[in-house]
Amino acid sequence: MLSLSSAEDPMPYRIKTVADLIGVPRATLLAWERRYSVVTPERHNNGYRAYSEEDVAVLRAVKALVDRGLKVSEAVSQVKERPPIVPRGETSALDSLRRHLFDALLAYDRDRAIGLLQQTSMMSFEVQIERIYKPLLTDVGEAWCEGRATISQEHYATGFVRERLTAMLVALNAGPRGGGRVLCSGYSDDPHELPVMILAIYLALAGFRVMPIGVAVPVEALARAVRDSGIQLVCVSLTLPRSSAEVRVFEEKLLNYLPMDCTVALGGSGLPAEFTPNDRVRLPGSVDHLISLGRSLELRS
């Protein structure tokens, strides 16, 4: 079933996505690489540049310094003299940050939480999601289940994370213009929105143009959105446990409303492992597999 966790190696970013994410034209990024060796992205066999999360963090840091008035050469020099922003294998600092953020949110201390997040300004969105926000949500949920946090505290912390994820989607502009278009939705009566938002962010980072429509959307309304937009790939997140029979009814009803050229991808912790899908429905199993599926479909922009 689809997991929102990244693969062992973080997803590489294409130059178009990096340009949109950093706010620097593609030609400028290429000039920075050529003149200042600011980063050295890997090259795939097809010629595409593949930028790592560290590359994105470095470019974001250079852009921030240039915006403050430094020359590009000066900004690159300063950034290269800094210690690594998120050393590989080093999680203690992020664990400490997450614990402090947990305490601040349960104390309803927004100013303190915002101050703590200044430490993440040079981190990639993927690092923030995987190493801070997702573990934080787990910690808060466990605290509520164990009686160490009230429902109000849980809702406050969740709302704060929702704000951060919304800001990421806004910064990404829901993905680059011209990217293959994908609709992201929750299951028809599933209230959990954050997995849908995280999925949309990862797809936008991978170069897709996402259209998140939220959660608890009736099948008929979801299908209407697909027909009106011409989208060819629908991703549905299931968070609450479902039976195979229940998912089968949902699948059949949805496919009955959708155009024949539309593919559905189902995933999430609520999808039963034994579920066998229709030929038009895919179970990617991971975000990376979903991205590969989307690229293989040659989606309309």
GROMACS .gro file of C-alpha atoms in nm:
model
  301
    1MET     CA    1   0.000   0.000   0.000
    2LEU     CA    2   0.110   0.357  -0.055
    3SER     CA    3   0.336   0.488   0.216
    4LEU     CA    4   0.412   0.856   0.253
    5SER     CA    5   0.762   0.777   0.368
    6SER     CA    6   1.038   0.848   0.122
    7ALA     CA    7   1.266   0.578  -0.006
    8GLU     CA    8   1.601   0.519   0.163
    9ASP     CA    9   1.761   0.765  -0.078
   10PRO     CA   10   1.572   1.098  -0.079
   11MET     CA   11   1.392   1.192  -0.398
   12PRO     CA   12   1.605   1.392  -0.644
   13TYR     CA   13   1.464   1.721  -0.773
   14ARG     CA   14   1.466   1.828  -1.137
   15ILE     CA   15   1.597   2.171  -1.229
   16LYS     CA   16   1.251   2.305  -1.316
   17THR     CA   17   1.124   2.210  -0.971
   18VAL     CA   18   1.431   2.359  -0.802
   19ALA     CA   19   1.391   2.684  -0.996
   20ASP     CA   20   1.028   2.716  -0.884
   21LEU     CA   21   1.110   2.617  -0.528
   22ILE     CA   22   1.404   2.857  -0.486
   23GLY     CA   23   1.256   3.140  -0.691
   24VAL     CA   24   1.550   3.163  -0.932
   25PRO     CA   25   1.517   3.127  -1.312
   26ARG     CA   26   1.653   2.808  -1.465
   27ALA     CA   27   1.912   3.002  -1.665
   28THR     CA   28   2.039   3.167  -1.347
   29LEU     CA   29   2.080   2.832  -1.172
   30LEU     CA   30   2.280   2.700  -1.465
   31ALA     CA   31   2.497   3.013  -1.459
   32TRP     CA   32   2.564   2.972  -1.086
   33GLU     CA   33   2.669   2.611  -1.143
   34ARG     CA   34   2.893   2.699  -1.437
   35ARG     CA   35   3.061   3.009  -1.289
   36TYR     CA   36   3.073   2.935  -0.917
   37SER     CA   37   3.030   2.555  -0.887
   38VAL     CA   38   2.769   2.629  -0.621
   39VAL     CA   39   2.636   2.272  -0.650
   40THR     CA   40   2.716   1.974  -0.870
   41PRO     CA   41   2.395   1.786  -0.943
   42GLU     CA   42   2.406   1.429  -1.064
   43ARG     CA   43   2.322   1.354  -1.426
   44HIS     CA   44   2.078   1.078  -1.522
   45ASN     CA   45   2.121   0.872  -1.838
   46ASN     CA   46   1.851   1.079  -2.005
   47GLY     CA   47   2.053   1.397  -1.941
   48TYR     CA   48   1.832   1.535  -1.664
   49ARG     CA   49   2.001   1.705  -1.372
   50ALA     CA   50   1.913   1.547  -1.035
   51TYR     CA   51   1.943   1.780  -0.736
   52SER     CA   52   1.968   1.639  -0.383
   53GLU     CA   53   1.803   1.789  -0.077
   54GLU     CA   54   2.146   1.923   0.023
   55ASP     CA   55   2.176   2.094  -0.317
   56VAL     CA   56   1.837   2.259  -0.269
   57ALA     CA   57   1.932   2.376   0.081
   58VAL     CA   58   2.258   2.527  -0.047
   59LEU     CA   59   2.084   2.707  -0.334
   60ARG     CA   60   1.818   2.841  -0.099
   61ALA     CA   61   2.090   2.974   0.132
   62VAL     CA   62   2.274   3.143  -0.158
   63LYS     CA   63   1.950   3.300  -0.282
   64ALA     CA   64   1.875   3.435   0.068
   65LEU     CA   65   2.217   3.602   0.090
   66VAL     CA   66   2.190   3.748  -0.261
   67ASP     CA   67   1.851   3.892  -0.169
   68ARG     CA   68   2.022   4.065   0.125
   69GLY     CA   69   2.262   4.241  -0.112
   70LEU     CA   70   2.565   4.012  -0.138
   71LYS     CA   71   2.728   3.934  -0.469
   72VAL     CA   72   2.675   3.579  -0.587
   73SER     CA   73   3.044   3.497  -0.541
   74GLU     CA   74   3.033   3.629  -0.183
   75ALA     CA   75   2.716   3.437  -0.106
   76VAL     CA   76   2.859   3.113  -0.243
   77SER     CA   77   3.178   3.162  -0.042
   78GLN     CA   78   2.985   3.219   0.281
   79VAL     CA   79   2.759   2.919   0.229
   80LYS     CA   80   3.049   2.687   0.148
   81GLU     CA   81   3.223   2.791   0.470
   82ARG     CA   82   2.923   2.688   0.681
   83PRO     CA   83   2.898   2.343   0.838
   84PRO     CA   84   2.651   2.106   0.670
   85ILE     CA   85   2.294   2.217   0.730
   86VAL     CA   86   2.169   1.866   0.804
   87PRO     CA   87   2.462   1.623   0.835
   88ARG     CA   88   2.378   1.279   0.700
   89GLY     CA   89   2.308   1.034   0.979
   90GLU     CA   90   2.294   1.314   1.238
   91THR     CA   91   1.949   1.332   1.392
   92SER     CA   92   2.012   1.444   1.751
   93ALA     CA   93   1.973   1.815   1.670
   94LEU     CA   94   1.648   1.753   1.485
   95ASP     CA   95   1.522   1.526   1.762
   96SER     CA   96   1.592   1.802   2.013
   97LEU     CA   97   1.419   2.059   1.793
   98ARG     CA   98   1.116   1.834   1.760
   99ARG     CA   99   1.094   1.781   2.138
  100HIS     CA  100   1.107   2.156   2.201
  101LEU     CA  101   0.846   2.213   1.930
  102PHE     CA  102   0.625   1.947   2.091
  103ASP     CA  103   0.651   2.125   2.428
  104ALA     CA  104   0.579   2.465   2.274
  105LEU     CA  105   0.269   2.347   2.091
  106LEU     CA  106   0.125   2.166   2.390
  107ALA     CA  107   0.175   2.490   2.584
  108TYR     CA  108  -0.008   2.681   2.305
  109ASP     CA  109   0.307   2.893   2.268
  110ARG     CA  110   0.291   2.994   1.902
  111ASP     CA  111   0.569   3.254   1.922
  112ARG     CA  112   0.810   3.000   2.066
  113ALA     CA  113   0.715   2.743   1.802
  114ILE     CA  114   0.770   2.995   1.521
  115GLY     CA  115   1.106   3.088   1.671
  116LEU     CA  116   1.214   2.724   1.682
  117LEU     CA  117   1.127   2.677   1.317
  118GLN     CA  118   1.376   2.945   1.215
  119GLN     CA  119   1.630   2.663   1.244
  120THR     CA  120   1.459   2.486   0.953
  121SER     CA  121   1.469   2.776   0.706
  122MET     CA  122   1.758   2.626   0.509
  123MET     CA  123   1.628   2.268   0.516
  124SER     CA  124   1.451   2.110   0.221
  125PHE     CA  125   1.078   2.053   0.251
  126GLU     CA  126   1.138   1.679   0.247
  127VAL     CA  127   1.370   1.695   0.548
  128GLN     CA  128   1.122   1.911   0.737
  129ILE     CA  129   0.836   1.672   0.666
  130GLU     CA  130   1.018   1.345   0.727
  131ARG     CA  131   1.233   1.443   1.025
  132ILE     CA  132   1.020   1.700   1.203
  133TYR     CA  133   0.651   1.718   1.115
  134LYS     CA  134   0.560   1.354   1.062
  135PRO     CA  135   0.737   1.233   1.380
  136LEU     CA  136   0.589   1.532   1.566
  137LEU     CA  137   0.237   1.435   1.461
  138THR     CA  138   0.303   1.079   1.578
  139ASP     CA  139   0.431   1.206   1.913
  140VAL     CA  140   0.128   1.429   1.962
  141GLY     CA  141  -0.113   1.153   1.864
  142GLU     CA  142   0.049   0.911   2.108
  143ALA     CA  143   0.040   1.172   2.385
  144TRP     CA  144  -0.333   1.216   2.330
  145CYS     CA  145  -0.398   0.839   2.325
  146GLU     CA  146  -0.203   0.797   2.649
  147GLY     CA  147  -0.379   1.085   2.823
  148ARG     CA  148  -0.071   1.310   2.829
  149ALA     CA  149  -0.235   1.564   2.596
  150THR     CA  150  -0.590   1.688   2.563
  151ILE     CA  151  -0.790   1.685   2.242
  152SER     CA  152  -0.754   2.064   2.230
  153GLN     CA  153  -0.375   2.036   2.244
  154GLU     CA  154  -0.379   1.770   1.973
  155HIS     CA  155  -0.597   1.986   1.749
  156TYR     CA  156  -0.380   2.293   1.811
  157ALA     CA  157  -0.059   2.109   1.720
  158THR     CA  158  -0.219   1.952   1.414
  159GLY     CA  159  -0.347   2.291   1.301
  160PHE     CA  160   0.000   2.438   1.336
  161VAL     CA  161   0.151   2.164   1.118
  162ARG     CA  162  -0.129   2.215   0.866
  163GLU     CA  163  -0.024   2.581   0.839
  164ARG     CA  164   0.335   2.477   0.766
  165LEU     CA  165   0.229   2.229   0.499
  166THR     CA  166  -0.002   2.485   0.340
  167ALA     CA  167   0.288   2.731   0.325
  168MET     CA  168   0.497   2.469   0.144
  169LEU     CA  169   0.226   2.414  -0.117
  170VAL     CA  170   0.194   2.790  -0.164
  171ALA     CA  171   0.572   2.824  -0.205
  172LEU     CA  172   0.565   2.547  -0.465
  173ASN     CA  173   0.263   2.705  -0.637
  174ALA     CA  174   0.115   2.351  -0.636
  175GLY     CA  175   0.395   2.243  -0.870
  176PRO     CA  176   0.550   2.387  -1.185
  177ARG     CA  177   0.336   2.517  -1.468
  178GLY     CA  178   0.343   2.265  -1.747
  179GLY     CA  179   0.378   1.969  -1.512
  180GLY     CA  180   0.150   1.669  -1.550
  181ARG     CA  181  -0.167   1.735  -1.354
  182VAL     CA  182  -0.268   1.513  -1.061
  183LEU     CA  183  -0.569   1.531  -0.829
  184CYS     CA  184  -0.512   1.442  -0.461
  185SER     CA  185  -0.803   1.356  -0.235
  186GLY     CA  186  -0.890   1.176   0.083
  187TYR     CA  187  -1.127   0.880   0.096
  188SER     CA  188  -1.493   0.981   0.078
  189ASP     CA  189  -1.553   0.986   0.456
  190ASP     CA  190  -1.197   1.007   0.587
  191PRO     CA  191  -1.129   1.329   0.785
  192HIS     CA  192  -0.747   1.310   0.782
  193GLU     CA  193  -0.619   1.590   0.559
  194LEU     CA  194  -0.246   1.604   0.638
  195PRO     CA  195  -0.150   1.283   0.450
  196VAL     CA  196  -0.319   1.428   0.140
  197MET     CA  197  -0.126   1.754   0.180
  198ILE     CA  198   0.207   1.574   0.226
  199LEU     CA  199   0.141   1.363  -0.082
  200ALA     CA  200   0.059   1.676  -0.283
  201ILE     CA  201   0.385   1.840  -0.169
  202TYR     CA  202   0.594   1.540  -0.275
  203LEU     CA  203   0.425   1.526  -0.614
  204ALA     CA  204   0.478   1.900  -0.664
  205LEU     CA  205   0.846   1.860  -0.574
  206ALA     CA  206   0.868   1.584  -0.834
  207GLY     CA  207   0.744   1.821  -1.104
  208PHE     CA  208   0.371   1.748  -1.112
  209ARG     CA  209   0.101   2.014  -1.102
  210VAL     CA  210  -0.121   1.904  -0.813
  211MET     CA  211  -0.484   1.981  -0.742
  212PRO     CA  212  -0.556   1.887  -0.379
  213ILE     CA  213  -0.930   1.890  -0.310
  214GLY     CA  214  -0.921   1.796   0.056
  215VAL     CA  215  -1.095   1.516   0.241
  216ALA     CA  216  -1.442   1.370   0.290
  217VAL     CA  217  -1.527   1.450  -0.073
  218PRO     CA  218  -1.825   1.250  -0.206
  219VAL     CA  219  -1.744   1.026  -0.502
  220GLU     CA  220  -1.972   1.218  -0.735
  221ALA     CA  221  -1.806   1.550  -0.648
  222LEU     CA  222  -1.458   1.402  -0.688
  223ALA     CA  223  -1.546   1.266  -1.031
  224ARG     CA  224  -1.700   1.599  -1.133
  225ALA     CA  225  -1.372   1.773  -1.045
  226VAL     CA  226  -1.184   1.525  -1.264
  227ARG     CA  227  -1.416   1.575  -1.560
  228ASP     CA  228  -1.413   1.954  -1.528
  229SER     CA  229  -1.033   1.972  -1.504
  230GLY     CA  230  -0.938   1.701  -1.754
  231ILE     CA  231  -0.705   1.538  -1.502
  232GLN     CA  232  -0.592   1.182  -1.584
  233LEU     CA  233  -0.451   1.064  -1.249
  234VAL     CA  234  -0.643   1.062  -0.921
  235CYS     CA  235  -0.463   0.980  -0.596
  236VAL     CA  236  -0.684   0.880  -0.302
  237SER     CA  237  -0.546   0.853   0.052
  238LEU     CA  238  -0.702   0.607   0.298
  239THR     CA  239  -0.602   0.667   0.660
  240LEU     CA  240  -0.872   0.489   0.860
  241PRO     CA  241  -0.876   0.105   0.830
  242ARG     CA  242  -1.112  -0.022   0.558
  243SER     CA  243  -1.230  -0.366   0.453
  244SER     CA  244  -1.167  -0.496   0.102
  245ALA     CA  245  -1.541  -0.505   0.040
  246GLU     CA  246  -1.576  -0.141   0.139
  247VAL     CA  247  -1.289  -0.030  -0.087
  248ARG     CA  248  -1.432  -0.239  -0.371
  249VAL     CA  249  -1.764  -0.054  -0.352
  250PHE     CA  250  -1.579   0.281  -0.351
  251GLU     CA  251  -1.361   0.175  -0.645
  252GLU     CA  252  -1.653   0.057  -0.858
  253LYS     CA  253  -1.857   0.368  -0.788
  254LEU     CA  254  -1.566   0.602  -0.865
  255LEU     CA  255  -1.471   0.426  -1.189
  256ASN     CA  256  -1.832   0.438  -1.300
  257TYR     CA  257  -1.817   0.819  -1.291
  258LEU     CA  258  -1.463   0.876  -1.423
  259PRO     CA  259  -1.357   0.910  -1.788
  260MET     CA  260  -1.197   0.595  -1.932
  261ASP     CA  261  -0.858   0.767  -1.974
  262CYS     CA  262  -0.834   0.839  -1.599
  263THR     CA  263  -0.619   0.621  -1.371
  264VAL     CA  264  -0.680   0.593  -0.997
  265ALA     CA  265  -0.403   0.535  -0.741
  266LEU     CA  266  -0.506   0.416  -0.394
  267GLY     CA  267  -0.282   0.411  -0.090
  268GLY     CA  268  -0.238   0.484   0.276
  269SER     CA  269  -0.241   0.301   0.607
  270GLY     CA  270  -0.614   0.230   0.576
  271LEU     CA  271  -0.588   0.028   0.254
  272PRO     CA  272  -0.628  -0.346   0.327
  273ALA     CA  273  -0.323  -0.549   0.224
  274GLU     CA  274  -0.538  -0.816   0.058
  275PHE     CA  275  -0.724  -0.574  -0.169
  276THR     CA  276  -0.701  -0.660  -0.540
  277PRO     CA  277  -0.774  -0.361  -0.763
  278ASN     CA  278  -0.948  -0.314  -1.096
  279ASP     CA  279  -0.725  -0.283  -1.404
  280ARG     CA  280  -0.769   0.097  -1.401
  281VAL     CA  281  -0.666   0.123  -1.035
  282ARG     CA  282  -0.305   0.108  -0.914
  283LEU     CA  283  -0.157   0.048  -0.569
  284PRO     CA  284   0.185   0.217  -0.599
  285GLY     CA  285   0.313   0.119  -0.252
  286SER     CA  286   0.534   0.428  -0.209
  287VAL     CA  287   0.561   0.788  -0.320
  288ASP     CA  288   0.853   0.702  -0.547
  289HIS     CA  289   0.646   0.434  -0.721
  290LEU     CA  290   0.357   0.679  -0.756
  291ILE     CA  291   0.590   0.933  -0.915
  292SER     CA  292   0.714   0.669  -1.159
  293LEU     CA  293   0.354   0.581  -1.241
  294GLY     CA  294   0.267   0.944  -1.307
  295ARG     CA  295   0.563   0.989  -1.539
  296SER     CA  296   0.482   0.671  -1.730
  297LEU     CA  297   0.128   0.794  -1.799
  298GLU     CA  298   0.248   1.110  -1.980
  299LEU     CA  299  -0.018   1.321  -1.812
  300ARG     CA  300  -0.167   1.631  -1.966
  301SER     CA  301  -0.044   1.965  -1.834
   0.00000   0.00000   0.00000
